[in-house]
Amino acid sequence: MSNSHVKTDTKHYRGRFAPSPTGPLHFGSLVSALASYLDAKKQQGSWIIRIEDVDGTRCKPSFSEQIIDTLTSYQLHSDEPVRTQSQHSETYEEYLSELKRQKLVFPCNCTRQSLTQFNGNHPSECSSTVEASHSWRLKASPNIYQCRDKIQGLLTFTDDLKNNCPVLKRKDGYFSYQLAVVVDDHLQNISHLVRGADLIETTAQQLHLYDVLGWTPPDICHIPLIINPSGDKISKQNHAKAIENAHLPTLLRALHYLQINADNASSIIEALTQAINMWNPNKLKDIKYLPIESQDRHLI
Ligand SMILES: [Zn+2]
C-alpha cells in the first residue's frame, strides 16, 4: 500500500463530524455536529470535519462550502484539514481489490426488485452472468455483532447480516457510504464516533466490514435524533431549512436538545465553552428520538 494509506498515528481521542453535502446544514445536523464536538473537546481530543461526498449523483461542492462556512460561523473548526471523500476513490478501490483477492466480495446484477422476489437471496446466476456494469457486494456474515453504546446501551445485531450483503461499489461506479466511512475512520484513526440514532441501522454492516478488514472499530455512540411533528427525521427530503449563520439563539436551542443550558452566554464562544464543561452523554441515556419543541418549529 502507498503512503496515502498510512494511518495517522495518535493515541488520544479523535472524533469527527462527517456531513454529506446534499444540502445546507440544518438544525438536526447542527445538533449532531455539536455532540461530536463537545464529546471530543470534553476529553481534550481532536475534532475533524470530513465531507462524505462519495455519492456524486446527490452531493454538490457548493453545499460542502456552505456547510463548512456555517460550522465556522458557529466556531466549530476542524483541527485538521478537511478530508473530502470524492478525492480518495483510488484508496477505496485498493481496499475493494484486497477484499476481491480474499474472495470476500462478489459481483452482483441484482436490483432491489429482484432481491425482493427471491426473499433477499442472491440467485446463483447473479454472479455468473455478470454484465459490464454491476455492483460489488460484501458476502453475508454468519457472525453476530455487538456495540457497547454509551448512550443507547448494548446494541446486538442478530439477523441483520444473514441476508444482507451490503453494496461496496455501485453499478454506476460510485463507492458506497459504508466502504468509504469505514476506510476513512480507520485511516484517520478516529477513536470515537458520536452520531445520530438514525445511523444505528448502519452499524452492523460497518462492524462486519471492520471484521473482514481486520481492524478495530472505534467507540460508537448514537445521540437522539430530532424529529419533526410528523415523526420524521429532519432532512433535505423533508425540506429542512438551512440554519442561519452565527446565530446565538439557534446554537442555544441546539444545545438545549443535548440537555445543556447555556442561556446566559452572551456569545457563541462563551456558549461553546460552557457547553464543553456541561456536556454529559449520560443525560441522553436510552433516548432515541426527541420531537422538535413547538417554539423551535421555525428552525426546521
Ligand atoms: Zn445479486
GROMACS .gro file of C-alpha atoms and ligand atoms in nm:
model
  301
    1MET     CA    1   0.000   0.000   0.000
    2SER     CA    2   0.120   0.351  -0.078
    3ASN     CA    3   0.191   0.628   0.172
    4SER     CA    4  -0.157   0.772   0.144
    5HIS     CA    5  -0.277   0.466   0.335
    6VAL     CA    6  -0.053   0.514   0.635
    7LYS     CA    7  -0.270   0.564   0.941
    8THR     CA    8  -0.240   0.885   1.137
    9ASP     CA    9  -0.059   0.777   1.449
   10THR     CA   10  -0.205   0.929   1.763
   11LYS     CA   11  -0.329   0.769   2.077
   12HIS     CA   12  -0.562   1.039   2.206
   13TYR     CA   13  -0.932   1.095   2.141
   14ARG     CA   14  -1.008   1.169   1.776
   15GLY     CA   15  -1.365   1.245   1.683
   16ARG     CA   16  -1.523   1.363   1.364
   17PHE     CA   17  -1.829   1.517   1.206
   18ALA     CA   18  -1.895   1.385   0.858
   19PRO     CA   19  -2.180   1.558   0.675
   20SER     CA   20  -2.296   1.469   0.325
   21PRO     CA   21  -2.322   1.781   0.111
   22THR     CA   22  -2.669   1.708  -0.027
   23GLY     CA   23  -2.799   2.037   0.114
   24PRO     CA   24  -2.705   2.313   0.359
   25LEU     CA   25  -2.654   2.243   0.729
   26HIS     CA   26  -2.991   2.209   0.904
   27PHE     CA   27  -3.085   2.217   1.271
   28GLY     CA   28  -3.062   1.838   1.315
   29SER     CA   29  -2.711   1.830   1.171
   30LEU     CA   30  -2.604   2.122   1.393
   31VAL     CA   31  -2.711   1.915   1.697
   32SER     CA   32  -2.505   1.618   1.568
   33ALA     CA   33  -2.204   1.837   1.492
   34LEU     CA   34  -2.220   1.984   1.842
   35ALA     CA   35  -2.249   1.645   2.013
   36SER     CA   36  -1.939   1.510   1.837
   37TYR     CA   37  -1.750   1.836   1.901
   38LEU     CA   38  -1.842   1.854   2.272
   39ASP     CA   39  -1.758   1.489   2.334
   40ALA     CA   40  -1.414   1.539   2.172
   41LYS     CA   41  -1.337   1.867   2.344
   42LYS     CA   42  -1.455   1.746   2.687
   43GLN     CA   43  -1.185   1.480   2.657
   44GLN     CA   44  -0.922   1.723   2.521
   45GLY     CA   45  -0.943   1.542   2.189
   46SER     CA   46  -0.922   1.644   1.825
   47TRP     CA   47  -1.231   1.708   1.619
   48ILE     CA   48  -1.214   1.667   1.244
   49ILE     CA   49  -1.458   1.754   0.967
   50ARG     CA   50  -1.492   1.512   0.676
   51ILE     CA   51  -1.709   1.570   0.370
   52GLU     CA   52  -1.885   1.247   0.274
   53ASP     CA   53  -1.950   1.310  -0.092
   54VAL     CA   54  -1.888   0.968  -0.247
   55ASP     CA   55  -2.236   0.977  -0.399
   56GLY     CA   56  -2.163   1.207  -0.692
   57THR     CA   57  -2.526   1.194  -0.802
   58ARG     CA   58  -2.654   1.364  -0.483
   59CYS     CA   59  -2.367   1.575  -0.348
   60LYS     CA   60  -2.263   1.922  -0.459
   61PRO     CA   61  -1.934   2.106  -0.388
   62SER     CA   62  -2.128   2.429  -0.327
   63PHE     CA   63  -2.306   2.263  -0.033
   64SER     CA   64  -1.969   2.148   0.109
   65GLU     CA   65  -1.850   2.508   0.113
   66GLN     CA   66  -2.176   2.628   0.263
   67ILE     CA   67  -2.169   2.363   0.540
   68ILE     CA   68  -1.810   2.450   0.634
   69ASP     CA   69  -1.895   2.823   0.636
   70THR     CA   70  -2.186   2.758   0.869
   71LEU     CA   71  -1.980   2.537   1.103
   72THR     CA   72  -1.707   2.804   1.105
   73SER     CA   73  -1.965   3.071   1.191
   74TYR     CA   74  -2.052   2.863   1.499
   75GLN     CA   75  -1.681   2.841   1.588
   76LEU     CA   76  -1.674   2.470   1.504
   77HIS     CA   77  -1.331   2.445   1.342
   78SER     CA   78  -1.174   2.125   1.217
   79ASP     CA   79  -0.843   2.057   1.395
   80GLU     CA   80  -0.702   1.911   1.073
   81PRO     CA   81  -0.754   1.979   0.703
   82VAL     CA   82  -1.100   1.873   0.592
   83ARG     CA   83  -1.095   1.536   0.413
   84THR     CA   84  -1.315   1.512   0.106
   85GLN     CA   85  -1.410   1.155   0.016
   86SER     CA   86  -1.454   1.215  -0.357
   87GLN     CA   87  -1.078   1.279  -0.375
   88HIS     CA   88  -0.994   0.933  -0.239
   89SER     CA   89  -1.160   0.692  -0.484
   90GLU     CA   90  -0.826   0.520  -0.552
   91THR     CA   91  -0.792   0.438  -0.183
   92TYR     CA   92  -1.138   0.278  -0.170
   93GLU     CA   93  -1.058   0.088  -0.492
   94GLU     CA   94  -0.746  -0.059  -0.330
   95TYR     CA   95  -0.939  -0.187  -0.028
   96LEU     CA   96  -1.208  -0.328  -0.256
   97SER     CA   97  -0.934  -0.507  -0.455
   98GLU     CA   98  -0.799  -0.653  -0.133
   99LEU     CA   99  -1.147  -0.786  -0.048
  100LYS     CA  100  -1.177  -0.926  -0.403
  101ARG     CA  101  -0.841  -1.100  -0.360
  102GLN     CA  102  -0.967  -1.259  -0.038
  103LYS     CA  103  -1.295  -1.357  -0.214
  104LEU     CA  104  -1.498  -1.170   0.047
  105VAL     CA  105  -1.699  -0.979  -0.213
  106PHE     CA  106  -1.899  -1.085  -0.517
  107PRO     CA  107  -2.015  -0.913  -0.834
  108CYS     CA  108  -2.392  -0.875  -0.845
  109ASN     CA  109  -2.653  -0.778  -1.101
  110CYS     CA  110  -2.950  -0.790  -0.865
  111THR     CA  111  -3.183  -0.500  -0.831
  112ARG     CA  112  -3.383  -0.416  -0.521
  113GLN     CA  113  -3.688  -0.553  -0.700
  114SER     CA  114  -3.527  -0.885  -0.798
  115LEU     CA  115  -3.397  -0.932  -0.444
  116THR     CA  116  -3.748  -0.889  -0.303
  117GLN     CA  117  -3.863  -1.159  -0.546
  118PHE     CA  118  -3.603  -1.404  -0.407
  119ASN     CA  119  -3.659  -1.311  -0.038
  120GLY     CA  120  -3.335  -1.120  -0.029
  121ASN     CA  121  -3.127  -1.415  -0.159
  122HIS     CA  122  -2.892  -1.375  -0.449
  123PRO     CA  123  -2.965  -1.639  -0.716
  124SER     CA  124  -2.662  -1.830  -0.846
  125GLU     CA  125  -2.683  -1.659  -1.185
  126CYS     CA  126  -2.645  -1.321  -1.012
  127SER     CA  127  -2.266  -1.356  -1.013
  128SER     CA  128  -2.218  -1.599  -1.301
  129THR     CA  129  -2.373  -1.383  -1.572
  130VAL     CA  130  -2.216  -1.057  -1.475
  131GLU     CA  131  -2.276  -0.770  -1.711
  132ALA     CA  132  -2.022  -0.499  -1.779
  133SER     CA  133  -2.178  -0.272  -1.520
  134HIS     CA  134  -2.251  -0.448  -1.195
  135SER     CA  135  -2.217  -0.377  -0.827
  136TRP     CA  136  -1.976  -0.535  -0.578
  137ARG     CA  137  -2.127  -0.668  -0.258
  138LEU     CA  138  -1.977  -0.794   0.065
  139LYS     CA  139  -2.060  -1.160   0.132
  140ALA     CA  140  -2.307  -1.217   0.414
  141SER     CA  141  -2.167  -1.276   0.760
  142PRO     CA  142  -2.269  -1.560   0.995
  143ASN     CA  143  -2.147  -1.351   1.291
  144ILE     CA  144  -2.345  -1.159   1.547
  145TYR     CA  145  -2.205  -0.814   1.610
  146GLN     CA  146  -2.242  -0.607   1.923
  147CYS     CA  147  -2.172  -0.247   2.007
  148ARG     CA  148  -2.145  -0.105   2.358
  149ASP     CA  149  -2.304   0.235   2.304
  150LYS     CA  150  -2.255   0.470   2.600
  151ILE     CA  151  -2.592   0.636   2.523
  152GLN     CA  152  -2.810   0.359   2.375
  153GLY     CA  153  -2.668   0.071   2.583
  154LEU     CA  154  -2.561  -0.264   2.441
  155LEU     CA  155  -2.671  -0.296   2.077
  156THR     CA  156  -2.686  -0.653   1.943
  157PHE     CA  157  -2.728  -0.711   1.572
  158THR     CA  158  -2.853  -1.063   1.516
  159ASP     CA  159  -3.049  -1.105   1.194
  160ASP     CA  160  -2.917  -0.800   1.021
  161LEU     CA  161  -2.641  -0.966   0.822
  162LYS     CA  162  -2.767  -1.312   0.726
  163ASN     CA  163  -2.937  -1.196   0.411
  164ASN     CA  164  -2.771  -0.865   0.391
  165CYS     CA  165  -2.483  -0.821   0.153
  166PRO     CA  166  -2.405  -0.450   0.151
  167VAL     CA  167  -2.308  -0.289  -0.176
  168LEU     CA  168  -1.949  -0.162  -0.156
  169LYS     CA  169  -1.930  -0.030  -0.511
  170ARG     CA  170  -2.238   0.063  -0.706
  171LYS     CA  171  -2.328  -0.022  -1.062
  172ASP     CA  172  -2.271   0.338  -1.162
  173GLY     CA  173  -1.912   0.320  -1.034
  174TYR     CA  174  -1.954   0.519  -0.713
  175PHE     CA  175  -1.829   0.365  -0.389
  176SER     CA  176  -2.084   0.315  -0.116
  177TYR     CA  177  -2.107   0.518   0.202
  178GLN     CA  178  -2.038   0.201   0.405
  179LEU     CA  179  -1.700   0.129   0.250
  180ALA     CA  180  -1.585   0.491   0.245
  181VAL     CA  181  -1.686   0.563   0.603
  182VAL     CA  182  -1.509   0.256   0.745
  183VAL     CA  183  -1.191   0.311   0.542
  184ASP     CA  184  -1.176   0.681   0.633
  185ASP     CA  185  -1.246   0.631   1.004
  186HIS     CA  186  -0.969   0.372   1.007
  187LEU     CA  187  -0.716   0.576   0.809
  188GLN     CA  188  -0.790   0.892   1.006
  189ASN     CA  189  -0.751   0.691   1.327
  190ILE     CA  190  -1.090   0.804   1.455
  191SER     CA  191  -1.126   0.673   1.809
  192HIS     CA  192  -1.484   0.780   1.883
  193LEU     CA  193  -1.798   0.818   1.671
  194VAL     CA  194  -2.079   1.031   1.809
  195ARG     CA  195  -2.363   1.041   1.559
  196GLY     CA  196  -2.740   1.044   1.520
  197ALA     CA  197  -2.957   0.745   1.616
  198ASP     CA  198  -3.072   0.718   1.252
  199LEU     CA  199  -2.730   0.563   1.182
  200ILE     CA  200  -2.777   0.274   1.429
  201GLU     CA  201  -2.902   0.065   1.137
  202THR     CA  202  -2.573   0.112   0.950
  203THR     CA  203  -2.364  -0.005   1.247
  204ALA     CA  204  -2.391  -0.382   1.187
  205GLN     CA  205  -2.265  -0.354   0.829
  206GLN     CA  206  -1.979  -0.132   0.941
  207LEU     CA  207  -1.880  -0.374   1.220
  208HIS     CA  208  -1.889  -0.651   0.959
  209LEU     CA  209  -1.650  -0.451   0.739
  210TYR     CA  210  -1.414  -0.381   1.031
  211ASP     CA  211  -1.418  -0.753   1.099
  212VAL     CA  212  -1.327  -0.864   0.745
  213LEU     CA  213  -1.065  -0.591   0.708
  214GLY     CA  214  -0.910  -0.697   1.040
  215TRP     CA  215  -0.946  -0.354   1.201
  216THR     CA  216  -1.066  -0.249   1.547
  217PRO     CA  217  -1.381  -0.037   1.528
  218PRO     CA  218  -1.396   0.296   1.711
  219ASP     CA  219  -1.607   0.351   2.020
  220ILE     CA  220  -1.953   0.425   1.876
  221CYS     CA  221  -2.246   0.608   2.036
  222HIS     CA  222  -2.572   0.742   1.898
  223ILE     CA  223  -2.733   1.063   2.018
  224PRO     CA  224  -3.110   1.114   2.000
  225LEU     CA  225  -3.245   1.212   1.662
  226ILE     CA  226  -3.451   1.533   1.644
  227ILE     CA  227  -3.778   1.454   1.468
  228ASN     CA  228  -4.035   1.682   1.311
  229PRO     CA  229  -4.404   1.690   1.416
  230SER     CA  230  -4.480   1.407   1.166
  231GLY     CA  231  -4.222   1.188   1.343
  232ASP     CA  232  -3.972   1.205   1.058
  233LYS     CA  233  -3.606   1.289   1.061
  234ILE     CA  234  -3.516   1.646   0.974
  235SER     CA  235  -3.365   1.604   0.631
  236LYS     CA  236  -3.336   1.752   0.288
  237GLN     CA  237  -3.613   1.512   0.171
  238ASN     CA  238  -3.836   1.666   0.436
  239HIS     CA  239  -3.747   2.017   0.320
  240ALA     CA  240  -3.526   2.103   0.616
  241LYS     CA  241  -3.433   2.469   0.629
  242ALA     CA  242  -3.076   2.595   0.623
  243ILE     CA  243  -2.984   2.736   0.962
  244GLU     CA  244  -2.882   3.097   0.995
  245ASN     CA  245  -2.506   3.151   1.031
  246ALA     CA  246  -2.356   3.269   1.362
  247HIS     CA  247  -2.694   3.292   1.533
  248LEU     CA  248  -2.656   3.253   1.911
  249PRO     CA  249  -3.027   3.174   1.978
  250THR     CA  250  -3.012   2.883   1.729
  251LEU     CA  251  -2.698   2.749   1.900
  252LEU     CA  252  -2.863   2.773   2.243
  253ARG     CA  253  -3.167   2.581   2.120
  254ALA     CA  254  -2.945   2.312   1.965
  255LEU     CA  255  -2.760   2.279   2.298
  256HIS     CA  256  -3.097   2.252   2.475
  257TYR     CA  257  -3.164   1.920   2.291
  258LEU     CA  258  -2.828   1.797   2.422
  259GLN     CA  259  -2.956   1.875   2.777
  260ILE     CA  260  -2.727   2.177   2.809
  261ASN     CA  261  -2.847   2.513   2.934
  262ALA     CA  262  -2.605   2.787   2.830
  263ASP     CA  263  -2.877   3.050   2.802
  264ASN     CA  264  -2.683   3.312   3.000
  265ALA     CA  265  -2.396   3.308   2.746
  266SER     CA  266  -2.355   3.633   2.556
  267SER     CA  267  -2.153   3.498   2.264
  268ILE     CA  268  -2.111   3.181   2.061
  269ILE     CA  269  -1.762   3.123   2.204
  270GLU     CA  270  -1.892   3.163   2.559
  271ALA     CA  271  -2.183   2.924   2.495
  272LEU     CA  272  -1.946   2.663   2.350
  273THR     CA  273  -1.703   2.695   2.640
  274GLN     CA  274  -1.986   2.645   2.889
  275ALA     CA  275  -2.126   2.359   2.683
  276ILE     CA  276  -1.794   2.170   2.685
  277ASN     CA  277  -1.797   2.182   3.066
  278MET     CA  278  -2.164   2.080   3.086
  279TRP     CA  279  -2.162   1.803   2.823
  280ASN     CA  280  -2.273   1.477   2.981
  281PRO     CA  281  -2.389   1.199   2.746
  282ASN     CA  282  -2.549   1.018   3.042
  283LYS     CA  283  -2.823   1.280   3.035
  284LEU     CA  284  -2.927   1.142   2.694
  285LYS     CA  285  -2.925   0.780   2.810
  286ASP     CA  286  -3.159   0.549   2.617
  287ILE     CA  287  -3.322   0.837   2.425
  288LYS     CA  288  -3.351   0.761   2.053
  289TYR     CA  289  -3.586   1.037   1.940
  290LEU     CA  290  -3.652   1.391   2.055
  291PRO     CA  291  -3.954   1.563   1.898
  292ILE     CA  292  -3.889   1.922   1.796
  293GLU     CA  293  -4.049   2.157   2.051
  294SER     CA  294  -4.317   2.395   1.928
  295GLN     CA  295  -4.102   2.704   1.989
  296ASP     CA  296  -3.835   2.559   1.754
  297ARG     CA  297  -4.054   2.465   1.460
  298HIS     CA  298  -3.943   2.775   1.270
  299LEU     CA  299  -3.589   2.632   1.274
  300ILE     CA  300  -3.662   2.318   1.075
  301ZN      ZN  301  -2.703  -1.045  -0.656
   0.00000   0.00000   0.00000
